[in-house]
CSV table of C-alpha atoms in Angstrom, one decimal:
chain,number,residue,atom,x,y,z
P,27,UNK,CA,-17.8,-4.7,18.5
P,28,UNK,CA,-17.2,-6.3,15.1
P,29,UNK,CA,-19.3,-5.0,12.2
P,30,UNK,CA,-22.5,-8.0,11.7
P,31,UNK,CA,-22.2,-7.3,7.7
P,32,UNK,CA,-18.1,-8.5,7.9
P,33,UNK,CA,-19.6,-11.4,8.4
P,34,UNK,CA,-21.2,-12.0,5.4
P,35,UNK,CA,-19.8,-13.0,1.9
P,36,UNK,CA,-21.7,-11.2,-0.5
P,37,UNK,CA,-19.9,-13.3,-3.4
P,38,UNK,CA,-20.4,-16.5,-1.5
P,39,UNK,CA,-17.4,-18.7,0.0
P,40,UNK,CA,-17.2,-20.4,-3.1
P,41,UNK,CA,-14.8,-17.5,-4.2
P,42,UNK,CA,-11.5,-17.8,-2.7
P,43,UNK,CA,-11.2,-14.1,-3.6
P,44,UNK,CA,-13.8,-13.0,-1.5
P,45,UNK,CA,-12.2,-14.6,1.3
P,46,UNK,CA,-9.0,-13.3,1.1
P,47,UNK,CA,-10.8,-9.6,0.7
P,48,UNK,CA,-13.1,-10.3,3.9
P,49,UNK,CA,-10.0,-11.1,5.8
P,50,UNK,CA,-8.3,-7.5,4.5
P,51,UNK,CA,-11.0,-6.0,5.8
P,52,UNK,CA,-11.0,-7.7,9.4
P,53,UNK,CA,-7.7,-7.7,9.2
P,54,UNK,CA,-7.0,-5.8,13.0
P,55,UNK,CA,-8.7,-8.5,14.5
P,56,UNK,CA,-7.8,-12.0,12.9
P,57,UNK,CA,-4.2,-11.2,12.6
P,58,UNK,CA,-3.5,-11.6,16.4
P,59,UNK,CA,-5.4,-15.3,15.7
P,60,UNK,CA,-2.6,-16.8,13.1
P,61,UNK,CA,0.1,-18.6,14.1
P,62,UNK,CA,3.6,-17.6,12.8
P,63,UNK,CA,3.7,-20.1,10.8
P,64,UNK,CA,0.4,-20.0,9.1
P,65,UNK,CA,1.3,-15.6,9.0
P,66,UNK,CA,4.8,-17.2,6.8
P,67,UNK,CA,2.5,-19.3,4.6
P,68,UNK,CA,0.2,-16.8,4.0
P,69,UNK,CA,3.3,-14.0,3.1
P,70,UNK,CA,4.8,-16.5,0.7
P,71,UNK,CA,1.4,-17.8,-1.1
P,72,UNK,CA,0.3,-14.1,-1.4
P,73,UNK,CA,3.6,-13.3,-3.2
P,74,UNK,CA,2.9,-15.7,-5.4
P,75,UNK,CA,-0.7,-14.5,-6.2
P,76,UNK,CA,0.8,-11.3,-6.9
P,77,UNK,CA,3.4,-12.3,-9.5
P,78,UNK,CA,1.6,-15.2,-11.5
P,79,UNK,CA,-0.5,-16.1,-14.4
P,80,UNK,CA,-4.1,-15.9,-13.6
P,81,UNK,CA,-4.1,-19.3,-13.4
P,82,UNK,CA,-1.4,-20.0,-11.2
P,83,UNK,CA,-2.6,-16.8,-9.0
P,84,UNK,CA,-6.6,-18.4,-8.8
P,85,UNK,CA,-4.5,-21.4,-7.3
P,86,UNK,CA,-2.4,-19.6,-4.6
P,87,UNK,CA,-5.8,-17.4,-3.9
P,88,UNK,CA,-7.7,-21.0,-3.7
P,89,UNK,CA,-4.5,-22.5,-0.7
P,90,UNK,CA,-4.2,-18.6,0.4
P,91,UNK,CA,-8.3,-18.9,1.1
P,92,UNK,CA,-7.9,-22.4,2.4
P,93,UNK,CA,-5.2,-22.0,4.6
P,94,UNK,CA,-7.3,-19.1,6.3
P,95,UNK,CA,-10.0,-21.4,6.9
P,96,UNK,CA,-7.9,-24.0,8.7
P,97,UNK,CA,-6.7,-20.9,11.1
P,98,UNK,CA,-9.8,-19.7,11.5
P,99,UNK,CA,-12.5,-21.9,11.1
P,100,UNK,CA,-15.1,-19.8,13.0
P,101,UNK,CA,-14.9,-16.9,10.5
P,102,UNK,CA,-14.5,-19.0,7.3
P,103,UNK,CA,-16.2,-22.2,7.2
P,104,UNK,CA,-17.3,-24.4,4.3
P,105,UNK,CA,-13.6,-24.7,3.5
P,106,UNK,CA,-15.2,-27.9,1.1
P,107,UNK,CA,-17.4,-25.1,-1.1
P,108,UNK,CA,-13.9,-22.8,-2.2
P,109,UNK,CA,-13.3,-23.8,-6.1
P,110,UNK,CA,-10.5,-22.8,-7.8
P,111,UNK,CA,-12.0,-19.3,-9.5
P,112,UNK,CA,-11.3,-18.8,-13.4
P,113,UNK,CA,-9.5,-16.0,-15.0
P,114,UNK,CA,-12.6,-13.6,-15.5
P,115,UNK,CA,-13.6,-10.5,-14.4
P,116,UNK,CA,-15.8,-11.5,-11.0
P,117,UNK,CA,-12.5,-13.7,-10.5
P,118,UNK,CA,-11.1,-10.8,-8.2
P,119,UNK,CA,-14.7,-9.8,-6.6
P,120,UNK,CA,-14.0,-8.2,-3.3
P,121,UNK,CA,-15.9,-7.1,0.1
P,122,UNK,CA,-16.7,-4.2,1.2
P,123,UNK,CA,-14.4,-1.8,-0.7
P,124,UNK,CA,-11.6,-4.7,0.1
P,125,UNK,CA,-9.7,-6.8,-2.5
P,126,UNK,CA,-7.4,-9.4,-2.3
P,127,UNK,CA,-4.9,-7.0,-3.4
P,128,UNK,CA,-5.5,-5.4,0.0
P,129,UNK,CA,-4.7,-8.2,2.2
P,130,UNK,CA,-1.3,-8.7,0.6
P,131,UNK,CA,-0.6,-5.3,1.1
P,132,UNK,CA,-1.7,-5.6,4.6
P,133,UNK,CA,0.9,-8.8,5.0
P,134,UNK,CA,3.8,-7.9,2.5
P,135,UNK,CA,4.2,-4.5,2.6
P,136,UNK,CA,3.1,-3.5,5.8
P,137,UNK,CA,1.1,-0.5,5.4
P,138,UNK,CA,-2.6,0.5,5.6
P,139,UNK,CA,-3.4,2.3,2.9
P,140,UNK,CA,-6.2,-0.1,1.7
P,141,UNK,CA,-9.9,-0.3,1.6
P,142,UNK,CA,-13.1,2.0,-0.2
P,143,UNK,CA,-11.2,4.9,1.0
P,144,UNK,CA,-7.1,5.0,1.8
P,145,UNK,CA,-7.1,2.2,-1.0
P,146,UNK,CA,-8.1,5.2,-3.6
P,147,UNK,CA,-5.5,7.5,-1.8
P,148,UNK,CA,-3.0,4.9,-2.7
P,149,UNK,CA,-4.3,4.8,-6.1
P,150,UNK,CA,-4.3,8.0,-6.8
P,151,UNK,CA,-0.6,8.5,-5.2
P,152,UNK,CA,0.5,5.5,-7.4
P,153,UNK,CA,-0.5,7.2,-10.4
P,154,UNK,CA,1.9,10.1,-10.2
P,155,UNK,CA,5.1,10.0,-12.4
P,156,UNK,CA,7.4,7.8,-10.7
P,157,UNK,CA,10.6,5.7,-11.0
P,158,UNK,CA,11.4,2.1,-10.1
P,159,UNK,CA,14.5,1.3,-7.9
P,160,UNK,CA,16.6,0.1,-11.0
P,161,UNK,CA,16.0,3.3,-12.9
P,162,UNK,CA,16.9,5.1,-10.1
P,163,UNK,CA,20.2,2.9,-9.4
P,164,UNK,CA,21.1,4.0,-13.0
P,165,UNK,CA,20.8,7.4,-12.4
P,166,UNK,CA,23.4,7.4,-9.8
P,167,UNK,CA,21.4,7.8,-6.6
P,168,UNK,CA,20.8,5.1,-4.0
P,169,UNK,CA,17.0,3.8,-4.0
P,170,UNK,CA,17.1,2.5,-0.4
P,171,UNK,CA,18.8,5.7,1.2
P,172,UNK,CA,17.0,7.7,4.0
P,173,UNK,CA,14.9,11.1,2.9
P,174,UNK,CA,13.3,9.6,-0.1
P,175,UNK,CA,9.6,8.7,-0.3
P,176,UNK,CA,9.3,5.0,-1.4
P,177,UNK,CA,5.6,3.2,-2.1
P,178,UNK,CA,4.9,0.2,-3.0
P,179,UNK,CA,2.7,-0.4,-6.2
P,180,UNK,CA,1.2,-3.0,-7.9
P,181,UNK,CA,2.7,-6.5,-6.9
P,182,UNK,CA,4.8,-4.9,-4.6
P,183,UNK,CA,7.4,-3.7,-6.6
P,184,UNK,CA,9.0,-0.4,-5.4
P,185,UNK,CA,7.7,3.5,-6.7
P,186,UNK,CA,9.8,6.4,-6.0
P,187,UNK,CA,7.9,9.8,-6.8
P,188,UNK,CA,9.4,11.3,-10.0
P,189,UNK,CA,9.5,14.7,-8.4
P,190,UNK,CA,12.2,13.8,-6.0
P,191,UNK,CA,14.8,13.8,-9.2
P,192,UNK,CA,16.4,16.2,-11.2
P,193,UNK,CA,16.5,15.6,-14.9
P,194,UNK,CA,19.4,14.1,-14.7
P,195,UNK,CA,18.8,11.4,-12.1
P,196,UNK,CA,19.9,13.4,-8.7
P,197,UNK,CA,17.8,13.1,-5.6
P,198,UNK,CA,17.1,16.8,-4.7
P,199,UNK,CA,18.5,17.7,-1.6
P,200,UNK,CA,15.1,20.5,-1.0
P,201,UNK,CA,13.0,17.3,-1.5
P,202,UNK,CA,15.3,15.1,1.2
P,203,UNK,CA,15.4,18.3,3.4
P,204,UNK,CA,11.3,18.2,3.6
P,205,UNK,CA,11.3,15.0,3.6
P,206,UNK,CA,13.1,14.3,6.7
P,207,UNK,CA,11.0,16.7,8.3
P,208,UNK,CA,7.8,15.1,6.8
P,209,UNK,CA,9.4,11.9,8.3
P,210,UNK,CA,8.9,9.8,4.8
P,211,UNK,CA,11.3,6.6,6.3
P,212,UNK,CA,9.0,6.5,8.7
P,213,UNK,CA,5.8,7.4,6.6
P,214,UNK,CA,6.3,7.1,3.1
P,215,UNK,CA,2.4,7.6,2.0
P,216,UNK,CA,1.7,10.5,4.5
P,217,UNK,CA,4.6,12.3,3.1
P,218,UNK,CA,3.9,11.6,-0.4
P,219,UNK,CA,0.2,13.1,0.0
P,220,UNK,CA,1.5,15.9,1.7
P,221,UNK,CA,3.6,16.5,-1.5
P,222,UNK,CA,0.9,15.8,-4.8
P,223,UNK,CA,-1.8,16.9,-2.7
P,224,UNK,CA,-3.2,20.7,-3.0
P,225,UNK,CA,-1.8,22.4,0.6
P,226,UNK,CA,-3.6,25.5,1.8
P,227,UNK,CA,-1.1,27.2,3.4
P,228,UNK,CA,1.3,27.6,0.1
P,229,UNK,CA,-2.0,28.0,-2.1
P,230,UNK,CA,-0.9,25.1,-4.1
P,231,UNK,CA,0.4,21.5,-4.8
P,232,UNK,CA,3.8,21.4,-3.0
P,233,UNK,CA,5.8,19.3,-5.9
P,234,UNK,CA,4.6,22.2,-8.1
P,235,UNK,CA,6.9,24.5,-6.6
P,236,UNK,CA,10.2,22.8,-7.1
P,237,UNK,CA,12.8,25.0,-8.8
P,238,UNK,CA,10.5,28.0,-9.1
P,239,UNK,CA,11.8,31.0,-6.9
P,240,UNK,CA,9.0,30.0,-3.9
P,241,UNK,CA,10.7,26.1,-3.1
P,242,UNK,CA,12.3,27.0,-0.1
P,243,UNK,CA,8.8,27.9,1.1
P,244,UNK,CA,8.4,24.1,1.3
P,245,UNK,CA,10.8,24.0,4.3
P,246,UNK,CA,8.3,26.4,6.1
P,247,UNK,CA,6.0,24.6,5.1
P,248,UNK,CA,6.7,21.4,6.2
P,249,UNK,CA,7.9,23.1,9.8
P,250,UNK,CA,4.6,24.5,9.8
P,251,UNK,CA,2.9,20.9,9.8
P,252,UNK,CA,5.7,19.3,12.6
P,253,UNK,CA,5.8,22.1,14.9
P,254,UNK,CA,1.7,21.6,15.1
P,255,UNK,CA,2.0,18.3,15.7
């Protein structure tokens, strides 16, 4: 049964914002209702809220909001009421723990880690040390090849945990060892909690123990967690 209180904007439809935020967090049951097509328009006016001025991003937030309400009338009337929103702080009010934010990570990168609770876990993963694809080109190692842990941060631009590289630039072959038994092509954010998150059976945070005489405790470790699964 659907929540009553999704069904409520507590900003008022007037902000296109809050729409696209009550739509994150329905998001399991309206996606099956969009066509393809209005699923392509949404993708490509959501990029565009992520990489433009505020100005420009309150407009593709305002067709983003709009375009919802013609595929869904039901859940979003008063399409007439949206107004473009200005560039201040209530600008990007959200609902119920959701943001705008969340919905084009919901579309565009394809991942779930959004909302009042996984959307801090993503947060607080993002805010380890990490290195963008081009930095890690230049360091002679191959952003997009399998046993690395890619996220995606803020405006979808690619993060690869620091702790997978050597000082000079080399993927570590421990880190691609766990990481293929973590499964991190598959699940990029599981594996990357699993690594900056405290773990009880090696009585510490496993990145912490890279090149320190207990790393290859990782691999038992990590065999641990599959073999329970």
């Amino acid at each position: 049964m659907t929540n009553p209180a999704h069904h409520a904007d507590p900003a008022g439809p007037a902000n296109p914002y809050v729409r696209l935020a009550a739509a994150a967090a329905e998001w399991d049951e309206l996606h099956p209702r969009l066509t393809p097509e209005g699923l392509r328009q949404l993708a490509l006016l959501l990029a565009a809220l992520r990489i433009a001025d505020a100005e420009a991003a309150g407009r593709a937030a305002l067709l983003a909001a709009r375009l919802l309400g013609e595929q869904l009338p039901d859940r979003f009337p008063g399409e007439s009421r949206l107004t473009a929103t200005p560039a201040h702080p209530d600008a990007v009010a959200g609902h119920l723990g959701f943001s705008a934010e969340d919905l084009a990570v919901l579309v565009l990168d394809g991942h779930r880690m959004v909302g009042p609770v996984l959307g801090e876990v993503r947060a607080r993963l993002l805010a380890a040390p990490s290195l963008g694809d081009a930095e890690v080109l230049e360091g002679g190692c191959d952003p997009y090849g399998p046993g690395l842990v890619r996220l995606h941060g803020a405006g979808g631009l690619l993060r690869l945990p620091a702790f997978q590289f050597t000082a000079d630039g080399r993927a570590r072959a421990l880190v691609r060892e766990v990481n293929a038994l973590l499964d991190a092509d598959h699940d990029p954010w599981g594996a990357a909690d699993w690594w900056l998150s405290p773990n009880g059976w090696l009585d510490d945070v496993p990145e912490r123990l890279l090149d320190t005489p207990r790393e290859r405790h990782l691999v038992t470790a990590a065999e641990l967690l599959t073999e329970g699964e």
